[in-house]
Structure formats: structure tokens, C-alpha cells
PDB file of C-alpha atoms and ligand atoms in Angstrom:
ATOM      1  CA  MET Q   1     -52.450  54.096  52.197  1.00  0.00           C
ATOM      2  CA  ALA Q   2     -51.571  50.909  53.324  1.00  0.00           C
ATOM      3  CA  ARG Q   3     -53.929  49.007  55.614  1.00  0.00           C
ATOM      4  CA  ILE Q   4     -53.859  46.229  58.007  1.00  0.00           C
ATOM      5  CA  ILE Q   5     -56.791  44.630  57.112  1.00  0.00           C
ATOM      6  CA  GLY Q   6     -56.454  41.179  59.210  1.00  0.00           C
ATOM      7  CA  GLY Q   7     -54.293  39.228  61.467  1.00  0.00           C
ATOM      8  CA  LEU Q   8     -54.187  35.409  61.201  1.00  0.00           C
ATOM      9  CA  THR Q   9     -52.506  33.015  63.392  1.00  0.00           C
ATOM     10  CA  THR Q  10     -51.942  29.909  63.273  1.00  0.00           C
ATOM     11  CA  SER Q  11     -49.147  26.628  64.287  1.00  0.00           C
ATOM     12  CA  HIS Q  12     -46.598  25.932  61.766  1.00  0.00           C
ATOM     13  CA  VAL Q  13     -45.893  21.792  62.700  1.00  0.00           C
ATOM     14  CA  PRO Q  14     -43.728  20.059  59.620  1.00  0.00           C
ATOM     15  CA  SER Q  15     -45.816  17.694  59.296  1.00  0.00           C
ATOM     16  CA  ILE Q  16     -48.714  19.885  57.830  1.00  0.00           C
ATOM     17  CA  GLY Q  17     -46.258  19.459  54.579  1.00  0.00           C
ATOM     18  CA  GLY Q  18     -46.214  15.957  54.834  1.00  0.00           C
ATOM     19  CA  ALA Q  19     -50.147  15.556  55.130  1.00  0.00           C
ATOM     20  CA  ILE Q  20     -50.811  18.013  52.573  1.00  0.00           C
ATOM     21  CA  ALA Q  21     -47.755  16.121  50.403  1.00  0.00           C
ATOM     22  CA  ARG Q  22     -49.897  13.034  51.030  1.00  0.00           C
ATOM     23  CA  GLY Q  23     -53.093  14.616  50.582  1.00  0.00           C
ATOM     24  CA  GLU Q  24     -54.375  14.021  53.904  1.00  0.00           C
ATOM     25  CA  GLN Q  25     -56.303  16.842  54.561  1.00  0.00           C
ATOM     26  CA  GLN Q  26     -59.609  15.055  54.806  1.00  0.00           C
ATOM     27  CA  THR Q  27     -58.680  12.234  57.201  1.00  0.00           C
ATOM     28  CA  PRO Q  28     -60.027  12.069  61.081  1.00  0.00           C
ATOM     29  CA  TYR Q  29     -56.067  12.942  62.155  1.00  0.00           C
ATOM     30  CA  TRP Q  30     -56.046  16.338  60.077  1.00  0.00           C
ATOM     31  CA  LYS Q  31     -59.588  17.301  59.123  1.00  0.00           C
ATOM     32  CA  PRO Q  32     -60.479  19.870  61.948  1.00  0.00           C
ATOM     33  CA  PHE Q  33     -57.724  21.390  61.244  1.00  0.00           C
ATOM     34  CA  PHE Q  34     -57.285  21.787  57.159  1.00  0.00           C
ATOM     35  CA  ASP Q  35     -61.485  22.776  57.735  1.00  0.00           C
ATOM     36  CA  ALA Q  36     -60.157  25.460  60.329  1.00  0.00           C
ATOM     37  CA  PHE Q  37     -59.377  27.416  56.984  1.00  0.00           C
ATOM     38  CA  ILE Q  38     -62.170  27.319  55.202  1.00  0.00           C
ATOM     39  CA  PRO Q  39     -63.910  30.618  56.270  1.00  0.00           C
ATOM     40  CA  VAL Q  40     -59.974  31.448  55.803  1.00  0.00           C
ATOM     41  CA  HIS Q  41     -60.028  31.318  52.015  1.00  0.00           C
ATOM     42  CA  GLU Q  42     -63.574  32.427  52.067  1.00  0.00           C
ATOM     43  CA  TRP Q  43     -62.652  35.710  53.573  1.00  0.00           C
ATOM     44  CA  LEU Q  44     -59.210  36.082  51.318  1.00  0.00           C
ATOM     45  CA  ALA Q  45     -61.780  35.241  48.400  1.00  0.00           C
ATOM     46  CA  LYS Q  46     -63.802  38.787  49.188  1.00  0.00           C
ATOM     47  CA  GLU Q  47     -60.562  40.231  51.371  1.00  0.00           C
ATOM     48  CA  LYS Q  48     -57.827  39.852  48.406  1.00  0.00           C
ATOM     49  CA  PRO Q  49     -54.521  41.285  50.658  1.00  0.00           C
ATOM     50  CA  ASP Q  50     -52.074  41.794  48.540  1.00  0.00           C
ATOM     51  CA  LEU Q  51     -49.400  41.454  51.135  1.00  0.00           C
ATOM     52  CA  ALA Q  52     -48.595  39.516  54.065  1.00  0.00           C
ATOM     53  CA  ILE Q  53     -46.235  40.606  56.929  1.00  0.00           C
ATOM     54  CA  VAL Q  54     -45.390  36.804  58.136  1.00  0.00           C
ATOM     55  CA  ILE Q  55     -43.804  37.294  61.877  1.00  0.00           C
ATOM     56  CA  TYR Q  56     -42.458  33.701  62.551  1.00  0.00           C
ATOM     57  CA  ASN Q  57     -39.446  32.083  64.268  1.00  0.00           C
ATOM     58  CA  ASP Q  58     -36.990  30.331  62.195  1.00  0.00           C
ATOM     59  CA  HIS Q  59     -35.536  26.729  63.043  1.00  0.00           C
ATOM     60  CA  GLY Q  60     -32.147  26.943  61.832  1.00  0.00           C
ATOM     61  CA  LEU Q  61     -33.051  27.345  58.208  1.00  0.00           C
ATOM     62  CA  ASN Q  62     -31.612  30.904  57.572  1.00  0.00           C
ATOM     63  CA  PHE Q  63     -30.103  31.498  61.327  1.00  0.00           C
ATOM     64  CA  PHE Q  64     -28.237  28.646  63.043  1.00  0.00           C
ATOM     65  CA  PHE Q  65     -26.689  29.165  66.796  1.00  0.00           C
ATOM     66  CA  ASP Q  66     -23.909  30.854  65.794  1.00  0.00           C
ATOM     67  CA  ARG Q  67     -25.829  33.947  64.474  1.00  0.00           C
ATOM     68  CA  MET Q  68     -28.907  34.990  65.957  1.00  0.00           C
ATOM     69  CA  PRO Q  69     -30.390  37.897  65.501  1.00  0.00           C
ATOM     70  CA  THR Q  70     -33.215  38.425  68.274  1.00  0.00           C
ATOM     71  CA  PHE Q  71     -35.374  40.162  65.193  1.00  0.00           C
ATOM     72  CA  ALA Q  72     -34.925  40.261  61.771  1.00  0.00           C
ATOM     73  CA  VAL Q  73     -36.736  42.413  58.985  1.00  0.00           C
ATOM     74  CA  GLY Q  74     -36.236  40.751  55.203  1.00  0.00           C
ATOM     75  CA  ALA Q  75     -35.506  43.231  52.554  1.00  0.00           C
ATOM     76  CA  ALA Q  76     -34.913  40.732  49.768  1.00  0.00           C
ATOM     77  CA  ALA Q  77     -36.941  41.020  45.730  1.00  0.00           C
ATOM     78  CA  ARG Q  78     -37.146  36.894  46.778  1.00  0.00           C
ATOM     79  CA  TYR Q  79     -37.894  34.930  49.283  1.00  0.00           C
ATOM     80  CA  ASP Q  80     -36.675  31.239  49.044  1.00  0.00           C
ATOM     81  CA  ASN Q  81     -37.728  28.365  50.573  1.00  0.00           C
ATOM     82  CA  ALA Q  82     -34.896  25.468  50.815  1.00  0.00           C
ATOM     83  CA  ASP Q  83     -35.189  21.564  52.089  1.00  0.00           C
ATOM     84  CA  GLU Q  84     -34.870  21.431  55.975  1.00  0.00           C
ATOM     85  CA  GLY Q  85     -35.438  17.673  56.322  1.00  0.00           C
ATOM     86  CA  TRP Q  86     -38.640  16.701  58.125  1.00  0.00           C
ATOM     87  CA  GLY Q  87     -39.306  15.415  54.648  1.00  0.00           C
ATOM     88  CA  ILE Q  88     -41.641  17.938  53.774  1.00  0.00           C
ATOM     89  CA  PRO Q  89     -41.648  18.886  49.733  1.00  0.00           C
ATOM     90  CA  VAL Q  90     -39.712  22.530  48.913  1.00  0.00           C
ATOM     91  CA  LEU Q  91     -42.504  25.181  47.983  1.00  0.00           C
ATOM     92  CA  PRO Q  92     -42.294  27.901  45.267  1.00  0.00           C
ATOM     93  CA  SER Q  93     -40.617  31.152  45.974  1.00  0.00           C
ATOM     94  CA  PHE Q  94     -42.321  33.915  47.119  1.00  0.00           C
ATOM     95  CA  GLU Q  95     -42.297  37.714  45.827  1.00  0.00           C
ATOM     96  CA  GLY Q  96     -41.185  40.338  47.896  1.00  0.00           C
ATOM     97  CA  ASP Q  97     -41.829  44.288  48.298  1.00  0.00           C
ATOM     98  CA  THR Q  98     -38.564  45.992  48.942  1.00  0.00           C
ATOM     99  CA  GLU Q  99     -40.258  49.589  48.944  1.00  0.00           C
ATOM    100  CA  LEU Q 100     -42.232  48.526  51.976  1.00  0.00           C
ATOM    101  CA  SER Q 101     -39.614  46.091  53.599  1.00  0.00           C
ATOM    102  CA  TRP Q 102     -37.324  49.272  53.560  1.00  0.00           C
ATOM    103  CA  HIS Q 103     -40.189  51.731  54.726  1.00  0.00           C
ATOM    104  CA  MET Q 104     -40.975  49.186  58.030  1.00  0.00           C
ATOM    105  CA  ILE Q 105     -36.922  49.085  59.046  1.00  0.00           C
ATOM    106  CA  ASN Q 106     -36.335  52.572  58.661  1.00  0.00           C
ATOM    107  CA  GLY Q 107     -39.851  52.479  61.094  1.00  0.00           C
ATOM    108  CA  LEU Q 108     -38.494  50.377  63.693  1.00  0.00           C
ATOM    109  CA  VAL Q 109     -35.014  51.559  64.139  1.00  0.00           C
ATOM    110  CA  HIS Q 110     -36.365  55.120  64.384  1.00  0.00           C
ATOM    111  CA  ASP Q 111     -38.928  53.457  67.089  1.00  0.00           C
ATOM    112  CA  GLU Q 112     -35.810  52.342  68.373  1.00  0.00           C
ATOM    113  CA  PHE Q 113     -35.798  48.393  67.227  1.00  0.00           C
ATOM    114  CA  ASP Q 114     -32.524  47.372  66.062  1.00  0.00           C
ATOM    115  CA  ILE Q 115     -33.321  44.802  64.073  1.00  0.00           C
ATOM    116  CA  THR Q 116     -31.499  42.877  61.969  1.00  0.00           C
ATOM    117  CA  MET Q 117     -32.609  43.645  57.527  1.00  0.00           C
ATOM    118  CA  CYS Q 118     -32.088  40.525  55.411  1.00  0.00           C
ATOM    119  CA  GLN Q 119     -31.241  41.310  51.330  1.00  0.00           C
ATOM    120  CA  GLU Q 120     -30.937  37.280  51.461  1.00  0.00           C
ATOM    121  CA  PHE Q 121     -33.256  35.321  54.000  1.00  0.00           C
ATOM    122  CA  LEU Q 122     -34.051  31.499  53.372  1.00  0.00           C
ATOM    123  CA  VAL Q 123     -37.572  31.151  55.036  1.00  0.00           C
ATOM    124  CA  ASP Q 124     -38.214  27.485  56.951  1.00  0.00           C
ATOM    125  CA  HIS Q 125     -42.248  25.718  57.606  1.00  0.00           C
ATOM    126  CA  ALA Q 126     -43.117  28.212  59.530  1.00  0.00           C
ATOM    127  CA  PHE Q 127     -43.147  30.776  56.540  1.00  0.00           C
ATOM    128  CA  THR Q 128     -44.723  28.884  53.780  1.00  0.00           C
ATOM    129  CA  LEU Q 129     -46.650  26.694  55.516  1.00  0.00           C
ATOM    130  CA  PRO Q 130     -49.087  28.923  56.952  1.00  0.00           C
ATOM    131  CA  LEU Q 131     -49.027  30.656  52.871  1.00  0.00           C
ATOM    132  CA  LYS Q 132     -49.993  27.067  51.637  1.00  0.00           C
ATOM    133  CA  LEU Q 133     -53.139  26.926  54.170  1.00  0.00           C
ATOM    134  CA  MET Q 134     -53.898  30.551  53.006  1.00  0.00           C
ATOM    135  CA  TYR Q 135     -53.652  29.583  49.544  1.00  0.00           C
ATOM    136  CA  PRO Q 136     -53.617  25.436  48.985  1.00  0.00           C
ATOM    137  CA  ASN Q 137     -54.035  25.998  45.388  1.00  0.00           C
ATOM    138  CA  ALA Q 138     -51.610  28.572  44.393  1.00  0.00           C
ATOM    139  CA  GLY Q 139     -49.461  27.654  41.297  1.00  0.00           C
ATOM    140  CA  PRO Q 140     -46.028  28.017  40.465  1.00  0.00           C
ATOM    141  CA  THR Q 141     -46.614  31.719  42.117  1.00  0.00           C
ATOM    142  CA  TRP Q 142     -48.489  32.883  44.903  1.00  0.00           C
ATOM    143  CA  PRO Q 143     -51.472  35.419  44.758  1.00  0.00           C
ATOM    144  CA  ILE Q 144     -49.867  37.725  47.448  1.00  0.00           C
ATOM    145  CA  LYS Q 145     -46.378  39.058  48.230  1.00  0.00           C
ATOM    146  CA  ALA Q 146     -44.987  38.201  51.682  1.00  0.00           C
ATOM    147  CA  ILE Q 147     -42.315  39.999  53.833  1.00  0.00           C
ATOM    148  CA  PRO Q 148     -40.821  37.621  56.680  1.00  0.00           C
ATOM    149  CA  VAL Q 149     -40.154  39.077  59.967  1.00  0.00           C
ATOM    150  CA  THR Q 150     -38.352  37.107  62.832  1.00  0.00           C
ATOM    151  CA  ILE Q 151     -38.603  36.704  66.607  1.00  0.00           C
ATOM    152  CA  ASN Q 152     -35.657  34.619  67.991  1.00  0.00           C
ATOM    153  CA  SER Q 153     -37.543  31.646  69.962  1.00  0.00           C
ATOM    154  CA  VAL Q 154     -34.806  28.990  69.874  1.00  0.00           C
ATOM    155  CA  GLN Q 155     -31.494  30.602  71.795  1.00  0.00           C
ATOM    156  CA  HIS Q 156     -31.677  32.083  74.858  1.00  0.00           C
ATOM    157  CA  PRO Q 157     -32.164  34.468  76.078  1.00  0.00           C
ATOM    158  CA  LEU Q 158     -35.638  35.804  74.588  1.00  0.00           C
ATOM    159  CA  PRO Q 159     -37.276  38.705  73.805  1.00  0.00           C
ATOM    160  CA  SER Q 160     -39.711  39.105  76.407  1.00  0.00           C
ATOM    161  CA  ALA Q 161     -44.118  39.221  74.962  1.00  0.00           C
ATOM    162  CA  ALA Q 162     -43.529  42.837  76.170  1.00  0.00           C
ATOM    163  CA  ARG Q 163     -40.940  43.743  73.531  1.00  0.00           C
ATOM    164  CA  CYS Q 164     -42.693  41.575  70.767  1.00  0.00           C
ATOM    165  CA  TRP Q 165     -46.258  43.460  71.857  1.00  0.00           C
ATOM    166  CA  LYS Q 166     -44.479  46.471  71.123  1.00  0.00           C
ATOM    167  CA  LEU Q 167     -42.778  45.188  67.882  1.00  0.00           C
ATOM    168  CA  GLY Q 168     -46.302  44.336  66.860  1.00  0.00           C
ATOM    169  CA  GLN Q 169     -47.130  48.129  67.254  1.00  0.00           C
ATOM    170  CA  ALA Q 170     -44.191  49.546  65.728  1.00  0.00           C
ATOM    171  CA  ILE Q 171     -44.844  46.953  62.351  1.00  0.00           C
ATOM    172  CA  GLY Q 172     -48.418  48.493  62.514  1.00  0.00           C
ATOM    173  CA  ARG Q 173     -46.831  51.956  62.894  1.00  0.00           C
ATOM    174  CA  ALA Q 174     -44.851  51.544  59.708  1.00  0.00           C
ATOM    175  CA  VAL Q 175     -47.149  49.708  57.496  1.00  0.00           C
ATOM    176  CA  GLU Q 176     -50.116  51.742  58.064  1.00  0.00           C
ATOM    177  CA  SER Q 177     -47.566  55.236  57.422  1.00  0.00           C
ATOM    178  CA  PHE Q 178     -46.920  53.755  54.205  1.00  0.00           C
ATOM    179  CA  PRO Q 179     -47.647  56.179  51.255  1.00  0.00           C
ATOM    180  CA  LYS Q 180     -48.978  53.369  48.469  1.00  0.00           C
ATOM    181  CA  ASP Q 181     -52.611  51.955  49.061  1.00  0.00           C
ATOM    182  CA  LEU Q 182     -51.823  48.024  49.742  1.00  0.00           C
ATOM    183  CA  LYS Q 183     -53.987  45.653  51.649  1.00  0.00           C
ATOM    184  CA  VAL Q 184     -51.994  43.726  54.193  1.00  0.00           C
ATOM    185  CA  VAL Q 185     -52.544  40.951  56.456  1.00  0.00           C
ATOM    186  CA  VAL Q 186     -50.263  40.379  59.661  1.00  0.00           C
ATOM    187  CA  LEU Q 187     -49.578  36.636  60.649  1.00  0.00           C
ATOM    188  CA  GLY Q 188     -48.317  34.720  63.321  1.00  0.00           C
ATOM    189  CA  THR Q 189     -47.250  31.474  63.309  1.00  0.00           C
ATOM    190  CA  GLY Q 190     -46.394  28.947  66.186  1.00  0.00           C
ATOM    191  CA  GLY Q 191     -47.738  27.633  68.898  1.00  0.00           C
ATOM    192  CA  LEU Q 192     -49.482  27.060  70.954  1.00  0.00           C
ATOM    193  CA  SER Q 193     -48.169  24.574  73.685  1.00  0.00           C
ATOM    194  CA  HIS Q 194     -45.539  22.064  72.706  1.00  0.00           C
ATOM    195  CA  GLN Q 195     -42.305  20.422  73.822  1.00  0.00           C
ATOM    196  CA  LEU Q 196     -40.596  18.581  71.352  1.00  0.00           C
ATOM    197  CA  ASP Q 197     -37.713  17.273  73.950  1.00  0.00           C
ATOM    198  CA  GLY Q 198     -36.474  17.154  77.523  1.00  0.00           C
ATOM    199  CA  ALA Q 199     -38.204  14.901  80.525  1.00  0.00           C
ATOM    200  CA  ARG Q 200     -41.282  17.069  79.325  1.00  0.00           C
ATOM    201  CA  ALA Q 201     -41.729  16.311  75.246  1.00  0.00           C
ATOM    202  CA  GLY Q 202     -45.386  15.987  74.443  1.00  0.00           C
ATOM    203  CA  PHE Q 203     -46.373  18.610  76.763  1.00  0.00           C
ATOM    204  CA  ILE Q 204     -49.591  19.896  76.024  1.00  0.00           C
ATOM    205  CA  ASN Q 205     -51.504  22.335  78.156  1.00  0.00           C
ATOM    206  CA  LYS Q 206     -55.303  22.754  76.765  1.00  0.00           C
ATOM    207  CA  PRO Q 207     -56.514  25.457  79.669  1.00  0.00           C
ATOM    208  CA  PHE Q 208     -53.571  27.487  78.702  1.00  0.00           C
ATOM    209  CA  ASP Q 209     -53.799  27.678  74.750  1.00  0.00           C
ATOM    210  CA  LEU Q 210     -57.480  28.405  75.545  1.00  0.00           C
ATOM    211  CA  MET Q 211     -57.031  31.452  77.831  1.00  0.00           C
ATOM    212  CA  CYS Q 212     -54.100  32.565  75.482  1.00  0.00           C
ATOM    213  CA  MET Q 213     -56.588  32.359  72.343  1.00  0.00           C
ATOM    214  CA  ASP Q 214     -59.196  34.695  74.604  1.00  0.00           C
ATOM    215  CA  LYS Q 215     -56.719  36.801  75.719  1.00  0.00           C
ATOM    216  CA  ILE Q 216     -55.051  37.246  71.794  1.00  0.00           C
ATOM    217  CA  VAL Q 217     -58.586  38.891  70.709  1.00  0.00           C
ATOM    218  CA  ASN Q 218     -60.139  40.325  74.314  1.00  0.00           C
ATOM    219  CA  ASP Q 219     -56.869  41.531  76.617  1.00  0.00           C
ATOM    220  CA  PRO Q 220     -54.061  40.550  74.410  1.00  0.00           C
ATOM    221  CA  VAL Q 221     -52.100  42.794  76.948  1.00  0.00           C
ATOM    222  CA  ALA Q 222     -52.691  40.539  79.478  1.00  0.00           C
ATOM    223  CA  LEU Q 223     -50.164  38.187  77.917  1.00  0.00           C
ATOM    224  CA  THR Q 224     -47.236  41.308  77.528  1.00  0.00           C
ATOM    225  CA  ARG Q 225     -47.557  40.434  81.740  1.00  0.00           C
ATOM    226  CA  PHE Q 226     -45.854  36.910  81.441  1.00  0.00           C
ATOM    227  CA  SER Q 227     -42.172  36.087  81.922  1.00  0.00           C
ATOM    228  CA  ASN Q 228     -40.535  33.969  79.303  1.00  0.00           C
ATOM    229  CA  ARG Q 229     -40.054  32.106  82.214  1.00  0.00           C
ATOM    230  CA  GLU Q 230     -43.626  31.386  82.983  1.00  0.00           C
ATOM    231  CA  ILE Q 231     -44.338  31.417  79.261  1.00  0.00           C
ATOM    232  CA  ILE Q 232     -41.987  28.253  79.405  1.00  0.00           C
ATOM    233  CA  GLU Q 233     -43.426  26.579  82.477  1.00  0.00           C
ATOM    234  CA  GLN Q 234     -47.145  26.706  81.197  1.00  0.00           C
ATOM    235  CA  ALA Q 235     -46.853  26.122  77.346  1.00  0.00           C
ATOM    236  CA  GLY Q 236     -43.549  24.267  76.825  1.00  0.00           C
ATOM    237  CA  SER Q 237     -40.313  25.068  76.014  1.00  0.00           C
ATOM    238  CA  GLN Q 238     -41.537  25.424  72.335  1.00  0.00           C
ATOM    239  CA  GLY Q 239     -44.383  26.893  73.803  1.00  0.00           C
ATOM    240  CA  VAL Q 240     -42.501  30.584  73.209  1.00  0.00           C
ATOM    241  CA  GLU Q 241     -43.726  30.789  69.761  1.00  0.00           C
ATOM    242  CA  LEU Q 242     -47.098  32.457  71.285  1.00  0.00           C
ATOM    243  CA  MET Q 243     -44.436  35.526  71.176  1.00  0.00           C
ATOM    244  CA  THR Q 244     -45.659  36.008  67.321  1.00  0.00           C
ATOM    245  CA  TRP Q 245     -49.128  35.355  68.076  1.00  0.00           C
ATOM    246  CA  ILE Q 246     -48.037  38.842  70.745  1.00  0.00           C
ATOM    247  CA  ALA Q 247     -46.345  40.527  67.840  1.00  0.00           C
ATOM    248  CA  MET Q 248     -49.171  40.024  65.308  1.00  0.00           C
ATOM    249  CA  ARG Q 249     -52.071  41.531  67.792  1.00  0.00           C
ATOM    250  CA  GLY Q 250     -49.949  44.248  68.678  1.00  0.00           C
ATOM    251  CA  ALA Q 251     -49.872  45.115  64.859  1.00  0.00           C
ATOM    252  CA  LEU Q 252     -54.030  45.035  65.371  1.00  0.00           C
ATOM    253  CA  SER Q 253     -54.565  48.645  65.807  1.00  0.00           C
ATOM    254  CA  GLY Q 254     -58.427  48.959  65.017  1.00  0.00           C
ATOM    255  CA  ARG Q 255     -61.677  47.023  66.089  1.00  0.00           C
ATOM    256  CA  VAL Q 256     -60.957  43.545  65.975  1.00  0.00           C
ATOM    257  CA  ASP Q 257     -63.422  40.899  65.581  1.00  0.00           C
ATOM    258  CA  THR Q 258     -62.862  37.241  65.606  1.00  0.00           C
ATOM    259  CA  VAL Q 259     -63.927  35.867  61.852  1.00  0.00           C
ATOM    260  CA  THR Q 260     -62.985  32.082  62.692  1.00  0.00           C
ATOM    261  CA  SER Q 261     -61.488  30.781  65.829  1.00  0.00           C
ATOM    262  CA  MET Q 262     -60.485  26.699  66.110  1.00  0.00           C
ATOM    263  CA  TYR Q 263     -58.320  24.821  68.719  1.00  0.00           C
ATOM    264  CA  HIS Q 264     -57.371  21.147  67.781  1.00  0.00           C
ATOM    265  CA  ALA Q 265     -54.809  19.176  69.973  1.00  0.00           C
ATOM    266  CA  PRO Q 266     -52.545  17.734  69.472  1.00  0.00           C
ATOM    267  CA  ILE Q 267     -51.538  18.270  66.160  1.00  0.00           C
ATOM    268  CA  SER Q 268     -48.101  16.728  65.860  1.00  0.00           C
ATOM    269  CA  ASN Q 269     -46.691  17.614  69.399  1.00  0.00           C
ATOM    270  CA  THR Q 270     -48.776  20.636  69.364  1.00  0.00           C
ATOM    271  CA  GLY Q 271     -51.775  22.676  70.414  1.00  0.00           C
ATOM    272  CA  GLY Q 272     -52.744  23.457  67.284  1.00  0.00           C
ATOM    273  CA  ALA Q 273     -54.647  26.792  67.117  1.00  0.00           C
ATOM    274  CA  VAL Q 274     -56.217  28.970  64.091  1.00  0.00           C
ATOM    275  CA  MET Q 275     -57.435  32.604  64.609  1.00  0.00           C
ATOM    276  CA  LEU Q 276     -58.139  34.875  61.730  1.00  0.00           C
ATOM    277  CA  LEU Q 277     -59.050  38.528  63.491  1.00  0.00           C
ATOM    278  CA  SER Q 278     -60.412  41.244  60.701  1.00  0.00           C
ATOM    279  CA  ASN Q 279     -58.581  44.487  61.934  1.00  0.00           C
ATOM    280  CA  GLU Q 280     -60.341  47.894  61.261  1.00  0.00           C
ATOM    281  CA  PRO Q 281     -58.343  50.454  61.829  1.00  0.00           C
ATOM    282  CA  ALA Q 282     -58.211  53.017  64.326  1.00  0.00           C
ATOM    283  CA  PRO Q 283     -60.134  56.597  63.231  1.00  0.00           C
ATOM    284  CA  ALA Q 284     -56.690  58.339  64.845  1.00  0.00           C
ATOM    285  CA  ARG Q 285     -55.104  56.299  61.796  1.00  0.00           C
ATOM    286  CA  LEU Q 286     -57.007  56.908  59.021  1.00  0.00           C
ATOM    287  CA  ALA Q 287     -57.131  60.482  59.617  1.00  0.00           C
ATOM    288  CA  ALA Q 288     -53.243  60.643  59.824  1.00  0.00           C
ATOM    289  CA  GLU Q 289     -53.696  59.348  56.264  1.00  0.00           C
TER     290      GLU Q 289
HETATM  291  C1  LIG M   1     -43.418  20.399  65.735  1.00  0.00           C
HETATM  292  C2  LIG M   1     -43.799  21.694  66.095  1.00  0.00           C
HETATM  293  C3  LIG M   1     -43.227  23.056  65.613  1.00  0.00           C
HETATM  294  O1  LIG M   1     -43.721  24.644  65.977  1.00  0.00           O
HETATM  295  C4  LIG M   1     -42.261  22.724  65.075  1.00  0.00           C
HETATM  296  O2  LIG M   1     -41.458  24.029  64.575  1.00  0.00           O
HETATM  297  C5  LIG M   1     -41.726  21.379  64.810  1.00  0.00           C
HETATM  298  C6  LIG M   1     -42.401  20.442  65.054  1.00  0.00           C
HETATM  299  C7  LIG M   1     -44.296  19.613  66.024  1.00  0.00           C
HETATM  300  O3  LIG M   1     -45.144  19.598  67.070  1.00  0.00           O
HETATM  301  O4  LIG M   1     -43.918  18.626  65.924  1.00  0.00           O
HETATM  302 FE1  LIG M   2     -42.043  25.861  65.489  1.00  0.00          FE
END
């Protein structure tokens, strides 16, 4: 059976791609953020996950304001990156797993999530950079397969935190009922607090971010009680990317341990955070296998 062995959350600012391209990982500005991935690399080398489900928000590369699915799931054999501006290099394509994609899509629709299923899907910095941070030395091919899941966080109305939590739970159920042996890691990319435009451009709320990092581990349901308006007030208009973290955590049903956790602000305009949680699948799920 497929098993979710862990969850990784990270900020995904495009300038990470620029820093990698210029080899700036060890400069004083970037070192705290890039060094946060050292324990992640050690964990990946030990656990060797087969596939990453990447929960993120598209920024206009694959979906634009004319057609904006609330939730979308990739069902492609291959996911290409494309030039989205920002001056960051285009990264090699990612191999998908159509069998698991369709299994997830069936599970999500069964669980009353009317998702958009996409057999073509361009992936942006919020998908590619976290995988590049996980596998900085990957050559033209990646050591892991990947499936994109997007949550609309750019065009209102946005789904609620409670709904994103339930989406994550449904993803968890779907993955852990997949009959093939696969080690899966679930990513939630985005956040934490940031606002890129308007009167509060540059807004970061460190106390709120640290509270979210604590709750993600110890009491994730507490985060589902925030309204979208409250999250935007507390974390800035792009701080709603927190939804991706909440969905990731919903997919972890078992005993969760913190492998590593780092907060450093700002990176670019954002409260930068990285967390890796291991997940010991719940006995009920193991018994069902
Ligand atoms: C920044 C952060 C983001 O999440 C993003 O998608 C683009 C830019 C930033 O901090 O610059
Ligand atoms: Fe973003």
C-alpha cells in the first residue's frame, strides 16, 4: 500500500531560484534559509520517498483569472515548468504518476470535492523551487515523481481554511488506499506572512507566523477556525498561502514528529519558513491495508 511518510512545508519565493542560479546559497542573506534544508536532505537520503504530492497555489502560469479552479489535481505523465518571468531559470520537467493521480481524483470526487482534473499542467515556482531545494544536485532527471495539487489563493472567493484541511484529509485517505507500495511525501508550499502590493506591501507578522508553525504541528484544527479575512488581516493578502500548509497537515493522519523547523524573515518580502514532519501512519489505516 502507499504510505505518507512525511510532510514538508516551505516558502516558495521566486528569488530563491535567482539565488540558486547565482550560487548565493552561502551569502549571509540566504544562508539561514538554504541551511534549513540540510536536515531535509539527510531525511530524504534515509527515507527515499518515491513520489511528492505538491500542494501549492498557481500564480498565473497555468491558470489565469479567466478560469480559476478552486482546487485542481494533475493527471499528466509529465509536468513542464515554463518561463514565468522573475528571471529564474526554467527547471527540467517532472515525471508524474497517472495511476495515482486518477486514484486521487476518484477518491476526492467520491469525498465530494469537485476538483478540476488536468491532463496538461504547467508548474510554476511554487512547485519547482521546493523540489529543487529538496534535491539541489538533481541532474536533468529528478529522483522523485511528483503530482501537483493547486489551491486558488489569488482570486476571491477563496476556499476556507476548514475546507483546505478537509481537502488534505481526503488526499491522505486517497493516497493511503492506493494499492501499490509507494513512499509518499506531501508538500505544502507558500507563506508564511507576506503582502506583495497595496498599502501594506512588505507586511510580515512574525508572531502570527510562529503561532502557525506551532499549531501546524500540535493543533492544526485551531488554524481551521480562522476566517479568510482574519488570515489576510494577520498574514497579509498573500499570507493566505497558509492554506497549502493546512492541507498538507490534513493529509498526515498519523503520529507526527518534527524533523526540522526553521523561521527566518524576511526572505524577499516573505516570512520564510521550512518545516519537515515525519508521519507514522495511524494504526487504523495500517489495519485496513
Ligand atoms: C514573493 C513571495 C511569493 O509567495 C510569491 O509567489 C512571489 C513573490 C516574494 O516574497 O517576493
Ligand atoms: Fe506565492
